[in-house]
Structures are given as structure tokens and as C-alpha cells.
Coordinates of C-alpha atoms in Angstrom, one line a residue:
M751 CA -80.1 57.0 -51.9
R752 CA -80.3 59.2 -54.8
F753 CA -78.9 62.7 -55.3
P754 CA -78.4 65.1 -58.2
L755 CA -75.7 64.7 -60.7
R756 CA -72.9 67.1 -60.2
G757 CA -70.7 66.6 -63.2
A758 CA -67.8 64.1 -63.8
V759 CA -65.9 63.0 -60.8
V760 CA -63.8 60.1 -59.7
L761 CA -65.5 56.8 -59.8
A762 CA -63.1 54.7 -57.7
A763 CA -61.6 56.5 -54.7
L764 CA -58.0 55.6 -53.7
A765 CA -56.4 56.5 -50.4
V766 CA -53.6 59.0 -50.1
L767 CA -50.2 57.8 -48.7
G768 CA -50.3 58.6 -45.0
S769 CA -54.1 58.3 -44.8
T770 CA -56.3 55.4 -45.2
Q771 CA -59.5 57.4 -45.1
V772 CA -61.4 57.5 -48.3
A773 CA -64.3 59.5 -49.4
A774 CA -67.1 58.4 -51.9
L775 CA -67.2 61.4 -54.0
A776 CA -69.9 63.2 -55.8
A777 CA -71.8 61.7 -58.9
T778 CA -70.6 61.2 -62.4
D779 CA -71.9 61.5 -65.8
P780 CA -73.3 58.0 -66.4
T781 CA -72.2 58.2 -70.1
T782 CA -68.6 58.4 -69.4
T783 CA -66.1 56.1 -67.6
P784 CA -63.3 58.4 -66.3
E785 CA -60.2 56.9 -64.9
P786 CA -59.9 56.6 -61.1
Q787 CA -57.7 59.1 -59.6
E788 CA -56.0 59.3 -56.1
V789 CA -57.9 61.9 -54.0
Q790 CA -57.1 63.9 -51.0
E791 CA -58.7 62.9 -47.7
V792 CA -62.3 64.2 -47.3
Q793 CA -63.7 64.7 -44.0
A794 CA -67.4 64.0 -43.4
P795 CA -69.6 66.9 -42.3
Q796 CA -70.2 67.4 -38.6
E797 CA -73.3 66.2 -37.0
S798 CA -75.0 69.4 -37.5
S799 CA -75.0 70.5 -41.2
A800 CA -74.9 73.9 -42.9
H801 CA -78.6 73.5 -43.5
G802 CA -79.3 73.2 -39.8
R803 CA -80.4 69.5 -39.9
R804 CA -79.3 67.0 -37.3
D805 CA -77.5 64.0 -38.8
V806 CA -76.9 60.6 -37.4
D807 CA -73.4 59.1 -37.8
V808 CA -73.2 55.4 -38.2
Q809 CA -70.0 53.3 -38.1
L810 CA -69.9 50.0 -39.8
L811 CA -67.0 47.7 -38.9
S812 CA -66.5 44.2 -40.7
L813 CA -64.4 41.2 -41.0
T814 CA -64.5 38.8 -44.0
D815 CA -63.2 35.3 -44.6
F816 CA -62.0 34.9 -41.1
H817 CA -61.9 31.0 -41.3
G818 CA -61.1 30.7 -37.6
Y819 CA -57.7 32.4 -37.6
I820 CA -57.9 33.3 -33.9
R821 CA -54.1 32.5 -33.4
P822 CA -51.7 35.1 -34.8
H823 CA -50.0 33.5 -37.7
N824 CA -46.3 34.4 -38.5
D825 CA -46.0 33.1 -42.1
T826 CA -46.2 35.6 -45.0
A827 CA -49.5 34.3 -46.4
N828 CA -51.5 34.5 -43.2
G829 CA -49.6 37.0 -41.0
T830 CA -48.6 39.8 -43.4
I831 CA -49.9 42.4 -45.8
R832 CA -48.0 44.9 -48.0
D833 CA -48.7 48.6 -48.5
A834 CA -48.6 50.6 -51.7
Q835 CA -44.8 50.8 -51.5
G836 CA -44.3 47.1 -50.9
K837 CA -43.6 47.5 -47.2
T838 CA -44.5 44.4 -45.2
I839 CA -46.8 44.8 -42.2
V840 CA -47.3 42.1 -39.8
V841 CA -51.0 41.6 -39.0
G842 CA -53.7 39.3 -37.6
G843 CA -54.8 37.4 -34.6
A844 CA -57.8 37.6 -32.3
P845 CA -56.0 39.5 -29.4
Y846 CA -55.2 42.3 -31.9
I847 CA -58.4 42.4 -33.6
A848 CA -60.1 43.0 -30.4
T849 CA -57.7 45.8 -29.4
H850 CA -58.2 47.6 -32.8
L851 CA -61.9 47.2 -32.7
E852 CA -62.0 48.8 -29.2
K853 CA -59.8 51.7 -30.6
L854 CA -62.0 52.1 -33.7
R855 CA -65.2 52.2 -31.6
A856 CA -63.9 54.6 -29.0
G857 CA -66.0 57.8 -29.0
K858 CA -68.6 56.3 -31.5
R859 CA -72.3 56.5 -30.3
N860 CA -73.6 54.4 -33.2
T861 CA -71.5 51.4 -34.3
V862 CA -72.2 47.8 -35.6
T863 CA -69.7 45.0 -36.2
F864 CA -70.5 42.3 -38.7
A865 CA -69.0 39.5 -40.7
T866 CA -69.2 39.0 -44.5
G867 CA -69.1 35.2 -44.6
D868 CA -66.7 32.3 -44.3
S869 CA -66.2 33.1 -40.7
F870 CA -65.6 29.4 -39.6
S871 CA -65.0 26.2 -41.3
G872 CA -61.4 27.1 -40.8
W873 CA -58.3 25.2 -41.2
P874 CA -56.3 26.0 -38.0
A875 CA -56.3 22.9 -36.0
E876 CA -57.3 24.5 -32.7
V877 CA -60.6 25.6 -34.4
A878 CA -61.3 22.9 -36.8
R879 CA -60.9 20.0 -34.3
H880 CA -63.4 21.7 -32.0
A881 CA -66.4 22.1 -34.4
D882 CA -65.6 25.7 -35.1
E883 CA -66.8 26.7 -31.7
P884 CA -63.6 28.8 -30.9
T885 CA -64.6 31.3 -33.7
I886 CA -68.1 31.6 -32.3
E887 CA -66.6 32.3 -28.9
F888 CA -64.5 34.9 -30.3
F889 CA -67.3 36.6 -32.3
N890 CA -69.5 36.6 -29.3
K891 CA -66.8 38.4 -27.2
I892 CA -66.1 41.1 -29.8
G893 CA -69.8 41.7 -30.2
V894 CA -70.5 40.6 -33.8
G895 CA -74.0 41.6 -34.6
F896 CA -74.7 39.4 -37.7
N897 CA -73.0 37.2 -40.1
A898 CA -73.7 36.8 -43.8
V899 CA -73.6 33.1 -45.0
G900 CA -70.6 32.3 -47.0
N901 CA -70.1 29.1 -48.8
H902 CA -68.0 27.7 -46.0
E903 CA -70.7 28.3 -43.5
L904 CA -72.5 25.4 -45.2
D905 CA -69.5 23.0 -45.3
L906 CA -71.3 20.6 -43.1
S907 CA -75.1 21.3 -43.4
L908 CA -77.8 23.9 -43.0
D909 CA -78.8 22.1 -39.7
F910 CA -75.2 22.3 -38.4
L911 CA -75.2 26.0 -39.2
R912 CA -78.7 26.8 -37.8
E913 CA -78.9 24.3 -34.9
H914 CA -75.3 24.0 -33.6
M915 CA -73.5 27.1 -34.7
G916 CA -76.7 29.2 -34.2
K917 CA -78.5 27.7 -31.2
G918 CA -75.7 25.8 -29.6
R919 CA -77.5 22.4 -29.9
C920 CA -75.0 19.5 -29.3
F921 CA -74.3 16.6 -31.8
G922 CA -72.5 13.4 -31.1
E923 CA -70.7 13.1 -27.8
R924 CA -70.1 16.2 -25.8
E925 CA -66.5 17.3 -25.3
V926 CA -65.7 14.8 -28.1
D927 CA -67.7 15.8 -31.1
S928 CA -69.3 19.2 -30.0
C929 CA -70.1 21.3 -27.2
F930 CA -66.7 21.8 -25.8
R931 CA -66.1 24.0 -22.8
D932 CA -64.9 27.3 -23.8
S933 CA -62.0 29.4 -22.4
D934 CA -64.2 30.6 -19.6
G935 CA -65.3 27.0 -18.6
R936 CA -68.8 27.4 -20.0
R937 CA -70.3 24.8 -22.3
F938 CA -71.0 26.0 -26.0
R939 CA -74.3 27.7 -26.3
G940 CA -74.0 29.1 -29.9
A941 CA -73.8 32.4 -31.6
R942 CA -75.3 35.5 -29.9
F943 CA -75.7 36.9 -33.3
D944 CA -77.6 36.1 -36.5
F945 CA -76.6 34.2 -39.5
A946 CA -78.4 35.6 -42.6
T947 CA -78.7 35.0 -46.2
A948 CA -81.3 36.2 -48.7
N949 CA -80.6 34.0 -51.6
I950 CA -80.0 30.4 -50.2
T951 CA -83.3 28.4 -50.5
R952 CA -84.2 24.8 -50.3
K953 CA -84.4 23.0 -53.6
G954 CA -87.6 24.2 -55.5
S955 CA -88.4 27.0 -53.0
T956 CA -88.0 30.8 -53.3
R957 CA -88.1 31.2 -49.5
P958 CA -84.6 31.8 -48.0
V959 CA -83.5 29.3 -45.4
L960 CA -82.5 32.1 -42.9
K961 CA -83.5 35.6 -42.5
P962 CA -82.6 37.6 -45.5
Y963 CA -81.8 41.0 -43.8
V964 CA -81.1 42.6 -40.6
V965 CA -82.3 46.0 -39.4
E966 CA -80.3 47.9 -36.9
Y967 CA -81.6 51.2 -35.3
F968 CA -79.3 54.0 -34.4
Q969 CA -80.9 57.0 -32.5
G970 CA -84.2 55.7 -33.9
V971 CA -83.0 55.7 -37.5
P972 CA -83.1 52.2 -39.2
V973 CA -80.3 50.8 -41.4
G974 CA -81.1 47.7 -43.3
F975 CA -78.5 45.0 -44.2
I976 CA -79.2 42.6 -46.9
N977 CA -77.1 39.5 -46.8
L978 CA -76.2 37.5 -49.8
T979 CA -74.2 34.4 -50.5
T980 CA -72.1 33.5 -53.6
P981 CA -74.2 31.4 -56.0
T982 CA -71.2 29.0 -56.2
T983 CA -72.2 27.6 -52.8
V984 CA -74.6 24.9 -53.7
E985 CA -72.2 23.1 -56.0
G986 CA -69.1 24.2 -54.4
S987 CA -66.5 21.5 -53.6
T988 CA -66.7 21.8 -49.9
S989 CA -70.1 23.4 -49.4
F990 CA -71.8 20.9 -51.9
Q991 CA -75.4 20.9 -50.8
P992 CA -77.7 19.1 -53.3
S993 CA -80.8 19.7 -51.2
L994 CA -80.4 23.5 -51.5
D995 CA -80.6 26.1 -54.3
N996 CA -79.7 29.7 -54.8
L997 CA -81.4 32.8 -56.1
P998 CA -79.7 35.4 -58.4
L999 CA -77.9 38.2 -56.5
V1000 CA -79.1 41.4 -58.2
E1001 CA -82.8 40.4 -58.4
T1002 CA -82.8 39.1 -54.9
A1003 CA -81.1 42.2 -53.5
N1004 CA -83.6 44.5 -55.4
K1005 CA -86.5 42.5 -54.0
Y1006 CA -85.4 43.1 -50.5
V1007 CA -84.5 46.7 -51.1
A1008 CA -88.2 47.2 -52.0
E1009 CA -89.4 45.3 -49.0
L1010 CA -87.1 47.4 -46.7
K1011 CA -88.3 50.7 -48.2
R1012 CA -91.9 49.5 -47.6
R1013 CA -90.9 49.2 -43.9
G1014 CA -89.6 52.8 -44.1
V1015 CA -85.8 51.8 -44.2
E1016 CA -84.1 54.2 -46.5
A1017 CA -80.4 53.5 -45.5
I1018 CA -79.5 50.1 -46.9
V1019 CA -76.2 48.2 -47.0
V1020 CA -75.5 44.9 -48.8
N1021 CA -73.3 42.4 -47.1
L1022 CA -72.2 40.2 -50.0
H1023 CA -70.2 37.0 -49.8
E1024 CA -69.0 37.4 -53.4
G1025 CA -65.8 39.0 -54.5
G1026 CA -63.7 40.8 -57.1
T1027 CA -60.2 42.1 -57.6
A1028 CA -59.0 45.7 -57.7
G1029 CA -55.2 45.7 -57.7
G1030 CA -54.3 44.0 -54.5
V1031 CA -53.4 47.0 -52.3
Y1032 CA -55.4 46.9 -49.2
D1033 CA -56.2 50.6 -49.1
R1034 CA -56.5 51.4 -52.9
C1035 CA -58.6 50.5 -56.0
N1036 CA -57.2 50.2 -59.4
A1037 CA -58.5 51.6 -62.7
S1038 CA -60.4 48.4 -63.7
P1039 CA -61.8 46.5 -60.8
S1040 CA -63.5 43.4 -62.0
G1041 CA -65.3 40.2 -60.8
P1042 CA -68.9 39.3 -59.7
A1043 CA -68.9 41.8 -56.8
F1044 CA -68.2 44.7 -59.1
D1045 CA -70.7 43.4 -61.6
F1046 CA -73.3 43.3 -58.9
A1047 CA -72.3 46.8 -57.8
R1048 CA -72.9 48.2 -61.3
Q1049 CA -76.3 46.6 -61.6
A1050 CA -78.0 46.5 -58.2
S1051 CA -80.5 49.0 -57.0
P1052 CA -79.3 52.6 -56.7
E1053 CA -81.2 52.6 -53.3
I1054 CA -78.2 50.5 -51.9
D1055 CA -75.8 52.9 -50.2
A1056 CA -72.8 50.7 -49.6
I1057 CA -71.5 47.2 -50.5
V1058 CA -69.3 45.1 -48.4
T1059 CA -67.8 42.1 -50.1
G1060 CA -65.8 38.9 -49.5
H1061 CA -65.1 35.5 -50.8
W1062 CA -62.1 36.2 -53.1
H1063 CA -59.6 36.8 -50.4
T1064 CA -58.8 40.2 -51.9
Q1065 CA -58.5 43.6 -50.5
F1066 CA -59.6 46.9 -51.8
V1067 CA -61.5 50.3 -51.1
C1068 CA -63.4 51.3 -54.1
S1069 CA -66.1 53.7 -55.1
V1070 CA -68.3 52.4 -58.1
P1071 CA -71.2 54.2 -59.8
D1072 CA -74.6 52.7 -59.2
P1073 CA -77.1 52.4 -62.2
E1074 CA -77.9 56.1 -61.9
G1075 CA -74.3 57.1 -62.0
N1076 CA -73.9 58.0 -58.3
P1077 CA -70.8 56.4 -56.6
R1078 CA -71.0 54.2 -53.6
P1079 CA -68.4 52.3 -51.7
V1080 CA -67.5 48.7 -52.5
V1081 CA -64.9 47.2 -50.1
E1082 CA -63.3 43.9 -49.3
A1083 CA -61.2 43.4 -46.1
G1084 CA -59.0 40.5 -47.2
F1085 CA -59.0 37.3 -45.1
H1086 CA -58.0 35.6 -42.0
G1087 CA -58.5 38.7 -39.9
K1088 CA -55.7 40.8 -41.3
L1089 CA -57.9 43.8 -42.0
I1090 CA -60.9 45.4 -40.5
N1091 CA -63.2 47.5 -42.8
E1092 CA -64.7 50.6 -41.6
I1093 CA -67.5 52.5 -43.5
N1094 CA -68.9 55.7 -41.9
L1095 CA -72.4 56.7 -43.0
K1096 CA -74.0 60.0 -42.3
I1097 CA -77.7 59.8 -42.3
D1098 CA -80.2 62.7 -42.6
R1099 CA -82.6 62.2 -39.6
R1100 CA -85.4 63.7 -41.5
T1101 CA -85.3 61.6 -44.7
R1102 CA -83.6 58.6 -42.9
D1103 CA -81.4 58.3 -45.9
V1104 CA -77.7 58.2 -46.3
I1105 CA -75.9 61.4 -47.4
R1106 CA -74.0 59.6 -50.0
E1107 CA -71.3 62.2 -50.7
A1108 CA -70.4 62.2 -47.0
T1109 CA -69.7 58.5 -46.8
T1110 CA -66.2 57.5 -46.0
A1111 CA -64.5 54.1 -46.1
V1112 CA -61.1 52.6 -45.1
N1113 CA -59.4 49.2 -44.5
H1114 CA -57.4 49.2 -41.3
P1115 CA -54.4 46.7 -41.0
V1116 CA -54.7 44.7 -37.7
T1117 CA -51.2 45.5 -36.8
R1118 CA -49.5 43.9 -33.9
D1119 CA -47.8 47.2 -32.6
V1120 CA -50.7 47.5 -30.1
T1121 CA -51.3 45.9 -26.7
P1122 CA -53.1 42.5 -27.4
N1123 CA -56.3 42.1 -25.5
P1124 CA -55.6 39.9 -22.5
G1125 CA -58.9 38.1 -22.5
M1126 CA -58.3 37.2 -26.2
V1127 CA -54.7 36.0 -25.4
K1128 CA -56.2 33.8 -22.7
M1129 CA -58.8 32.5 -25.2
V1130 CA -56.2 31.7 -27.9
D1131 CA -53.8 29.9 -25.4
Y1132 CA -56.7 27.8 -24.1
W1133 CA -57.8 26.5 -27.5
V1134 CA -54.3 25.8 -28.7
A1135 CA -53.5 23.8 -25.5
K1136 CA -56.9 22.0 -25.8
E1137 CA -56.1 21.1 -29.4
K1138 CA -53.1 19.0 -28.3
Q1139 CA -55.5 17.1 -25.9
T1140 CA -58.0 16.6 -28.5
S1141 CA -55.6 15.4 -31.2
A1142 CA -54.3 12.9 -28.8
R1143 CA -57.6 11.1 -28.6
R1144 CA -57.4 7.5 -30.0
V1145 CA -60.0 7.0 -32.8
G1146 CA -59.1 3.6 -34.2
T1147 CA -56.4 0.9 -34.6
I1148 CA -54.5 -0.6 -37.5
T1149 CA -52.6 -3.9 -37.9
G1150 CA -49.8 -2.5 -40.2
D1151 CA -48.7 0.5 -42.0
L1152 CA -51.2 2.5 -44.3
T1153 CA -48.9 4.5 -46.6
R1154 CA -49.2 6.7 -49.7
T1155 CA -46.5 4.7 -51.5
R1156 CA -47.9 3.5 -54.9
D1157 CA -46.8 0.3 -56.6
A1158 CA -46.3 0.1 -60.3
D1159 CA -50.1 -0.2 -60.9
G1160 CA -50.9 2.9 -58.9
E1161 CA -52.2 1.4 -55.8
S1162 CA -51.3 2.2 -52.2
T1163 CA -52.6 0.8 -48.9
L1164 CA -53.8 4.2 -47.6
G1165 CA -55.5 4.9 -51.0
N1166 CA -57.4 1.6 -51.0
V1167 CA -58.4 2.1 -47.3
V1168 CA -59.8 5.6 -48.0
A1169 CA -61.8 4.3 -51.0
D1170 CA -63.3 1.8 -48.7
A1171 CA -64.1 4.5 -46.2
E1172 CA -65.8 6.5 -48.9
K1173 CA -68.0 3.4 -49.7
A1174 CA -68.7 2.7 -46.1
D1175 CA -69.9 6.4 -45.5
S1176 CA -72.6 6.0 -48.3
A1177 CA -75.9 4.4 -47.6
D1178 CA -76.2 3.0 -51.0
A1179 CA -73.0 3.3 -53.0
E1180 CA -72.2 0.2 -55.2
L1181 CA -68.6 1.3 -55.5
A1182 CA -66.2 4.2 -54.6
M1183 CA -63.3 5.9 -56.3
L1184 CA -60.7 8.2 -55.0
A1185 CA -58.1 10.4 -56.9
V1186 CA -54.8 9.3 -55.3
A1187 CA -52.8 11.5 -57.7
P1188 CA -55.0 14.1 -59.2
L1189 CA -54.3 15.5 -62.6
K1190 CA -54.8 18.9 -61.1
G1191 CA -55.9 20.4 -57.7
A1192 CA -55.0 19.5 -54.2
Q1193 CA -53.6 16.0 -53.0
S1194 CA -56.1 14.7 -50.4
L1195 CA -53.8 12.0 -49.2
R1196 CA -51.5 14.0 -46.9
G1197 CA -49.8 11.6 -44.4
D1198 CA -49.2 8.0 -43.7
L1199 CA -50.6 6.1 -40.8
L1200 CA -47.8 3.9 -39.3
F1201 CA -48.3 1.1 -36.9
A1202 CA -45.4 2.1 -34.7
K1203 CA -46.3 4.6 -31.9
G1204 CA -45.4 8.1 -32.6
A1205 CA -44.0 10.8 -30.3
D1206 CA -47.2 11.7 -28.5
P1207 CA -47.3 10.1 -25.1
A1208 CA -50.8 9.1 -25.7
D1209 CA -49.8 7.0 -28.8
A1210 CA -49.3 3.2 -28.9
D1211 CA -48.3 0.6 -31.4
G1212 CA -51.4 0.2 -33.8
A1213 CA -53.3 3.1 -32.3
V1214 CA -54.5 5.9 -34.6
L1215 CA -54.9 9.2 -32.8
L1216 CA -57.4 11.8 -34.0
G1217 CA -54.7 14.2 -35.2
E1218 CA -52.9 11.4 -37.1
S1219 CA -56.2 10.5 -38.8
W1220 CA -56.9 14.1 -39.6
N1221 CA -53.6 14.7 -41.1
A1222 CA -53.6 11.6 -43.3
W1223 CA -56.5 12.3 -45.6
G1224 CA -58.9 15.1 -46.5
Y1225 CA -59.5 18.9 -46.7
A1226 CA -62.9 19.1 -45.4
N1227 CA -64.5 17.7 -48.6
P1228 CA -67.7 15.9 -48.4
V1229 CA -68.2 12.3 -49.7
V1230 CA -71.0 12.4 -52.2
T1231 CA -73.0 9.5 -53.7
V1232 CA -74.4 10.1 -57.2
S1233 CA -75.9 8.0 -60.0
V1234 CA -73.6 7.8 -63.2
K1235 CA -73.6 5.5 -66.1
G1236 CA -71.3 2.6 -66.4
S1237 CA -69.9 4.4 -69.6
Q1238 CA -68.9 7.3 -67.1
I1239 CA -67.1 5.0 -64.9
E1240 CA -65.2 3.5 -67.9
Q1241 CA -64.3 7.1 -69.1
A1242 CA -63.0 8.1 -65.7
L1243 CA -60.8 5.0 -65.6
E1244 CA -59.5 6.1 -69.1
Q1245 CA -58.7 9.5 -67.7
Q1246 CA -56.1 8.1 -65.5
W1247 CA -53.8 8.6 -68.5
Q1248 CA -53.6 12.0 -70.2
T1249 CA -51.2 13.3 -72.9
Q1250 CA -49.2 16.2 -71.8
A1251 CA -48.3 19.3 -73.7
N1252 CA -44.8 17.9 -74.3
G1253 CA -46.1 14.7 -75.7
T1254 CA -45.5 12.4 -72.7
V1255 CA -48.3 10.5 -70.9
G1256 CA -49.1 11.4 -67.4
F1257 CA -50.5 8.7 -65.1
A1258 CA -52.8 9.9 -62.3
P1259 CA -54.3 6.6 -60.7
L1260 CA -57.7 6.4 -59.2
A1261 CA -58.2 4.2 -56.2
V1262 CA -61.3 1.9 -56.1
S1263 CA -63.2 0.3 -53.2
G1264 CA -62.4 -3.3 -52.3
N1265 CA -65.3 -4.9 -54.4
V1266 CA -63.8 -3.5 -57.7
R1267 CA -61.0 -5.1 -59.9
F1268 CA -59.9 -3.7 -63.1
S1269 CA -57.0 -4.2 -65.5
Y1270 CA -55.5 -1.9 -68.1
D1271 CA -53.4 -2.2 -71.1
T1272 CA -50.8 0.5 -71.6
S1273 CA -49.7 -0.9 -75.0
R1274 CA -53.0 0.6 -76.3
P1275 CA -53.5 4.3 -77.1
V1276 CA -54.5 6.8 -74.5
G1277 CA -58.3 6.6 -74.2
D1278 CA -58.5 3.0 -75.1
R1279 CA -56.8 1.3 -72.3
I1280 CA -59.8 0.0 -70.3
A1281 CA -62.0 -2.8 -71.5
P1282 CA -65.5 -2.8 -69.8
E1283 CA -65.4 -6.5 -69.5
R1284 CA -62.3 -6.3 -67.5
V1285 CA -63.7 -4.0 -64.8
L1286 CA -65.5 -6.2 -62.3
I1287 CA -67.9 -4.9 -59.6
D1288 CA -68.8 -7.4 -57.1
G1289 CA -67.5 -9.9 -59.5
K1290 CA -69.8 -8.7 -62.4
P1291 CA -68.5 -7.1 -65.7
L1292 CA -69.0 -3.2 -65.9
D1293 CA -72.2 -2.6 -67.8
T1294 CA -71.8 0.7 -69.7
G1295 CA -75.4 1.1 -70.2
R1296 CA -76.5 0.6 -66.7
T1297 CA -76.7 3.3 -63.9
Y1298 CA -74.5 2.8 -60.8
R1299 CA -74.4 4.5 -57.5
L1300 CA -70.9 5.9 -57.0
A1301 CA -69.3 7.5 -54.0
L1302 CA -66.5 9.9 -54.3
L1303 CA -65.2 13.4 -53.0
A1304 CA -67.3 16.3 -54.4
F1305 CA -63.8 17.9 -55.4
T1306 CA -63.5 14.9 -57.9
L1307 CA -67.1 14.8 -58.9
L1308 CA -67.1 18.4 -59.9
G1309 CA -63.9 17.9 -62.1
A1310 CA -61.6 19.9 -59.9
D1311 CA -59.2 16.9 -59.8
G1312 CA -59.1 17.0 -63.6
Y1313 CA -61.5 13.8 -64.1
T1314 CA -64.3 15.3 -66.3
A1315 CA -66.2 12.0 -66.8
F1316 CA -68.9 12.6 -64.1
A1317 CA -70.5 15.6 -65.6
G1318 CA -74.3 15.1 -65.8
Y1319 CA -74.4 12.9 -62.6
T1320 CA -77.9 12.8 -61.0
D1321 CA -79.5 12.0 -57.6
A1322 CA -76.6 13.5 -55.5
V1323 CA -76.7 12.6 -51.8
R1324 CA -74.2 14.3 -49.5
G1325 CA -72.4 12.2 -46.9
S1326 CA -69.9 13.0 -44.3
R1327 CA -66.8 15.2 -44.6
D1328 CA -63.6 13.3 -45.5
Y1329 CA -62.1 13.6 -42.0
E1330 CA -65.2 12.1 -40.4
A1331 CA -65.6 9.4 -43.0
L1332 CA -62.1 8.0 -42.3
R1333 CA -62.5 8.4 -38.6
A1334 CA -65.7 6.4 -38.6
Y1335 CA -64.1 3.7 -40.9
L1336 CA -61.1 3.4 -38.5
A1337 CA -63.4 3.2 -35.4
K1338 CA -64.8 -0.1 -36.8
G1339 CA -61.3 -1.6 -36.8
P1340 CA -58.8 -2.8 -36.4
V1341 CA -58.0 -2.0 -40.0
T1342 CA -55.6 -4.4 -41.9
P1343 CA -53.6 -3.0 -44.7
P1344 CA -55.3 -4.3 -47.9
A1345 CA -53.7 -6.2 -50.7
L1346 CA -52.7 -4.2 -53.7
D1347 CA -54.6 -6.3 -56.1
R1348 CA -57.5 -4.0 -57.3
A1349 CA -55.6 -2.6 -60.4
V1350 CA -53.4 -4.8 -62.7
A1351 CA -51.5 -3.7 -65.7
L1352 CA -51.6 -6.2 -68.5
T1353 CA -48.3 -4.8 -69.9
A1354 CA -45.4 -3.2 -68.2
P1355 CA -46.3 0.3 -67.3

């Protein structure tokens, strides 16, 4: 909405100690940028205003970057926040989220709960090993109305999001790959809410792949929610989707603002899976908030009345001037269910527009000093127990230990097997490469696969259980097959050695698939240790001018592991995630530990 300028006031509202209620104040002179100041709590007007109009109060409750954290975590990173004085507050967990939501909704006639993306594709084992279905069960139970598509909603595929998560369609074997029975004994039926994005399209199209916005009605008054996804999604290291594309955020938002207004919708909220930073205190905003979410807030249509953000795993409650100088709330509610954001809108029933100066916003800590919801306790306990059963399922066999231990040439039995699994996952890869000791970024080889049976009663000598396989390799990264020049393969092999700031040379070996052999000469300078004629693919020397089909993790392809050689790749085809690729390879077993003869040093390393 728009309202008259009333002189310079605060741009970014900060909560007062002892109160987390924040008011978005009146307008500011757009030619100045005053410093944010702490303000006293401002109460919204009552439903009947001084002008005699009847207003409609609407409560917006939201979570962001939940990532399947249904189980209360007790570590500092996932189970605590700090207040402005540095005091630690223990927070999070589905049973406590449900209780806090119930309390926040109490007495509210008009309320909607929604998510700002990255709700699933979580890392907790009880969720990840059940196709993220526990998160959907939880969101259904707490009455989520809609969910903006975040980058992690596309960690598998658009079809997985739309058909499985949205509609409950099974894939693979029921109760093994998908469609597990939930905590009430019912088979998975999908989300009872919408996934939405206005700016993710198929390659070459301008039509979004899902609905761009949601309209909710409160006492007959419509409120439009435009859902947007970070533009980093399509080439993100886990959400890598070469068949998709994205539209720019501001232009897309403005397009759908105009469309909503043509439909008679005046109250408009943007649910934006893109983030920023504003000081780090959950109920405050510093003097210089920054990041793409704030760039968006300063540029997007002044008809937008509130902006809810996510993606950066930060927390703040800010008020930022729109292009006409009028402030509007810009909020982010952290991650993993540690906070619930609440925005209260007051809407003029006659104009159907938000009374911007009456808007309030607050981040509520999901404290554990309340009675946990019994139904959610049951749900969490069920999935935690089921994870133990799921992880004990046998997925393959091995004839000897597969370990991460590297020999002098940089090879390991597990690294070689994983490189073979990458190649096997691809329909047309001529070779595969794996960063077994990345120059930077995360180590994907995380655990050994040992022949001797482990502590689980379901284990046996030579058996590989699902949990063991899952813990051995991967971080939900897709195997991608791309076209690269032979010269890029040579360059990548050269990049195994890089001179450090202190003058020493670091060695970060790459594993290669079993049809590749190469030698290197460490007596030569860094950058000149690989000779193309000594790189053999299926017995033939590497042709630096030829194009090859190469399989590797998206993380490595995009340079996140420190190997920059693959820039300019073409014809990308996404395969399975790392977990599934290894599991499928083991299922073809038994797998024998491969010889460590794929890389040979011509001189002593």
C-alpha cells in the first residue's frame, strides 16, 4: 500500500529489551538514510478505528529453512539461540513448535501459517532416510497453508517435489524407497498444502513450474502471497537442475503484484527464499542490513506490504523503506525451527489495503519451557525408532574393507569404488572423477565400509547396511554428467597440486574411474606434472582437443571443491544423488576392493 510521507522516522525497527513486538513505523524522507534506532513497543489500532471504519486483523506465522528438524536437538548450533545480552536460550523441535503455534493462534480470528522454503531435504537421519516424508507429516499436522520453493526443495527433481511430496505418488519400493507409514499408521499421501514459486521455469520458458502465488481470504478480504526462489537454485551444488531456469526476483515480483491488483488484491506479501544479514540478534536489526533480500526490499514494488525471507540461516526483524520511502517489515526467522516469525497486518475493509503504519512483526523463540505437544512427541519418537529399522536394511555386500586410507599416490579403495559408482550412475559417461581430498569445501568420503560385521544385530560379515552406506559417502550432492574438453581433464589433474601461501605445495588427489590410468611427475613444476599421453582412458591417450563425457559431483563441477578446470562445461545431465548412486552400485555386488593402480607417481612424492 501507499500512504503520505510524514517526515523522517526510523527505517529499521528494533525490539526493546523485554518485548519482541516491533512496529513498522511511519514514512521517511526518501532522500535521507537515518540511522535505525531502538523504539518503544507500538500497539496496533483496535479493530474499530478512530475514523469509524471496521478493520480486519490478519496474523501471519512462518517458519523458514526447517530442513526436517522435527527432533529437538541439544547441540549449540541447532538447539540454541542468543538474545541481545548474549544469554543462551534452548529452542526447537516439532513438539515445541506445535505448542507455540497453538498459543500464538489463540484468540486470532484470521491466521495463516506458511513456510519460506528449504523445509525438507534435511540432514537428520530420521527424516532424510524416509524421503523427507516426516516433515510433510509434521507440516500437515500443524496446518501449514503453503510453502515457497527453496533451493533444497529441488534437491532431487521437480517431479519428486510435485508428484511425491505434493501428491503422495510413490516411487521405488513402498516402505523401502518411499510411501512409508506415518506415526498414525497411514501411508504417505503427500502435502495438504501448496508448493509455490513464481520464478522457477523450465529451460527456455517464462512460465513458472508451479503456482506463482497464493491468495488467502480473511472475512472476505483477500491477501496475496507471492512466492519466490533464490536464483542460485538452478546451478546450486545440491539443487543443480540443468533442465530448469529462473527469472529475476524484482521483475517477477512486480509482474505478479500487477496481476494480483487486477484481481482486486491490494494486501500483498512476498514469501522470498533469499536472505540477508542484519546483525544476528533474533529480534533486532542493525544499522546496515545487507544481502540480496534487502536489495530486493529496496527495489520491489511499493505495493508489497511485507517481505518474509529465508535461505541465509540468519535471523532479524527489520523495517526497510520501499522505493517510495515508506517502511515495510523485512524478516527472517533463522533455521531448523528455532524461531517462529509473526507479522500482524491490519487491513482496511473498505480499501482492502494494509494500513502500513499499524503493521507489527516479531520473531518468537521456540522455547522448551512449555508443555510439548503430545501428538508431536509421539510422531518424533516414531520416526526416530523407524530410522533404526531403516538404517539396518542390507543394501549390498563387499568382499573386503573399503577405506579412506590413501596410499602414497593418493588412492584409496573407497575413493576408487565411489568413482566407479559415479560412472555407473551415468548413462553415457566415458570417465568419472572424485575429489577425495578437496582443496576446499566438505569432504564427501565420511566413513569406511568394513568387511567385519558391526554392532547392529542385523549386520553380518561382508554385509553393507543402508546406514553404513549412507555414512560412508555423500552429502546429498547429485552426480552430474557433462561435456568437457580433454584439456580441462588434464587441467583438473594438474590442479591436484597447488602452491600454498607459505610456499609449500598441497596435494589434493582426485580419484578416477577404473577405466582410467594416469601418471604424474612431482619433479616438475606445479602446473606441469601431467602429460596427456600418460593419461589413458580405456587404454587410449587423452586427446586434449576432444570432447569427453565426464561424471562427477555437482559440488566439484561448480568449483566448490577448489578445482576450477571445469568452467564452461556443456550438456549437463543430472543423475542420482551421491547416497543413491553408491547404494545402487553396492546392490550390484558383491564389490571387491579395487587395486590401487590408477594413479602412479613417476618420482617419489
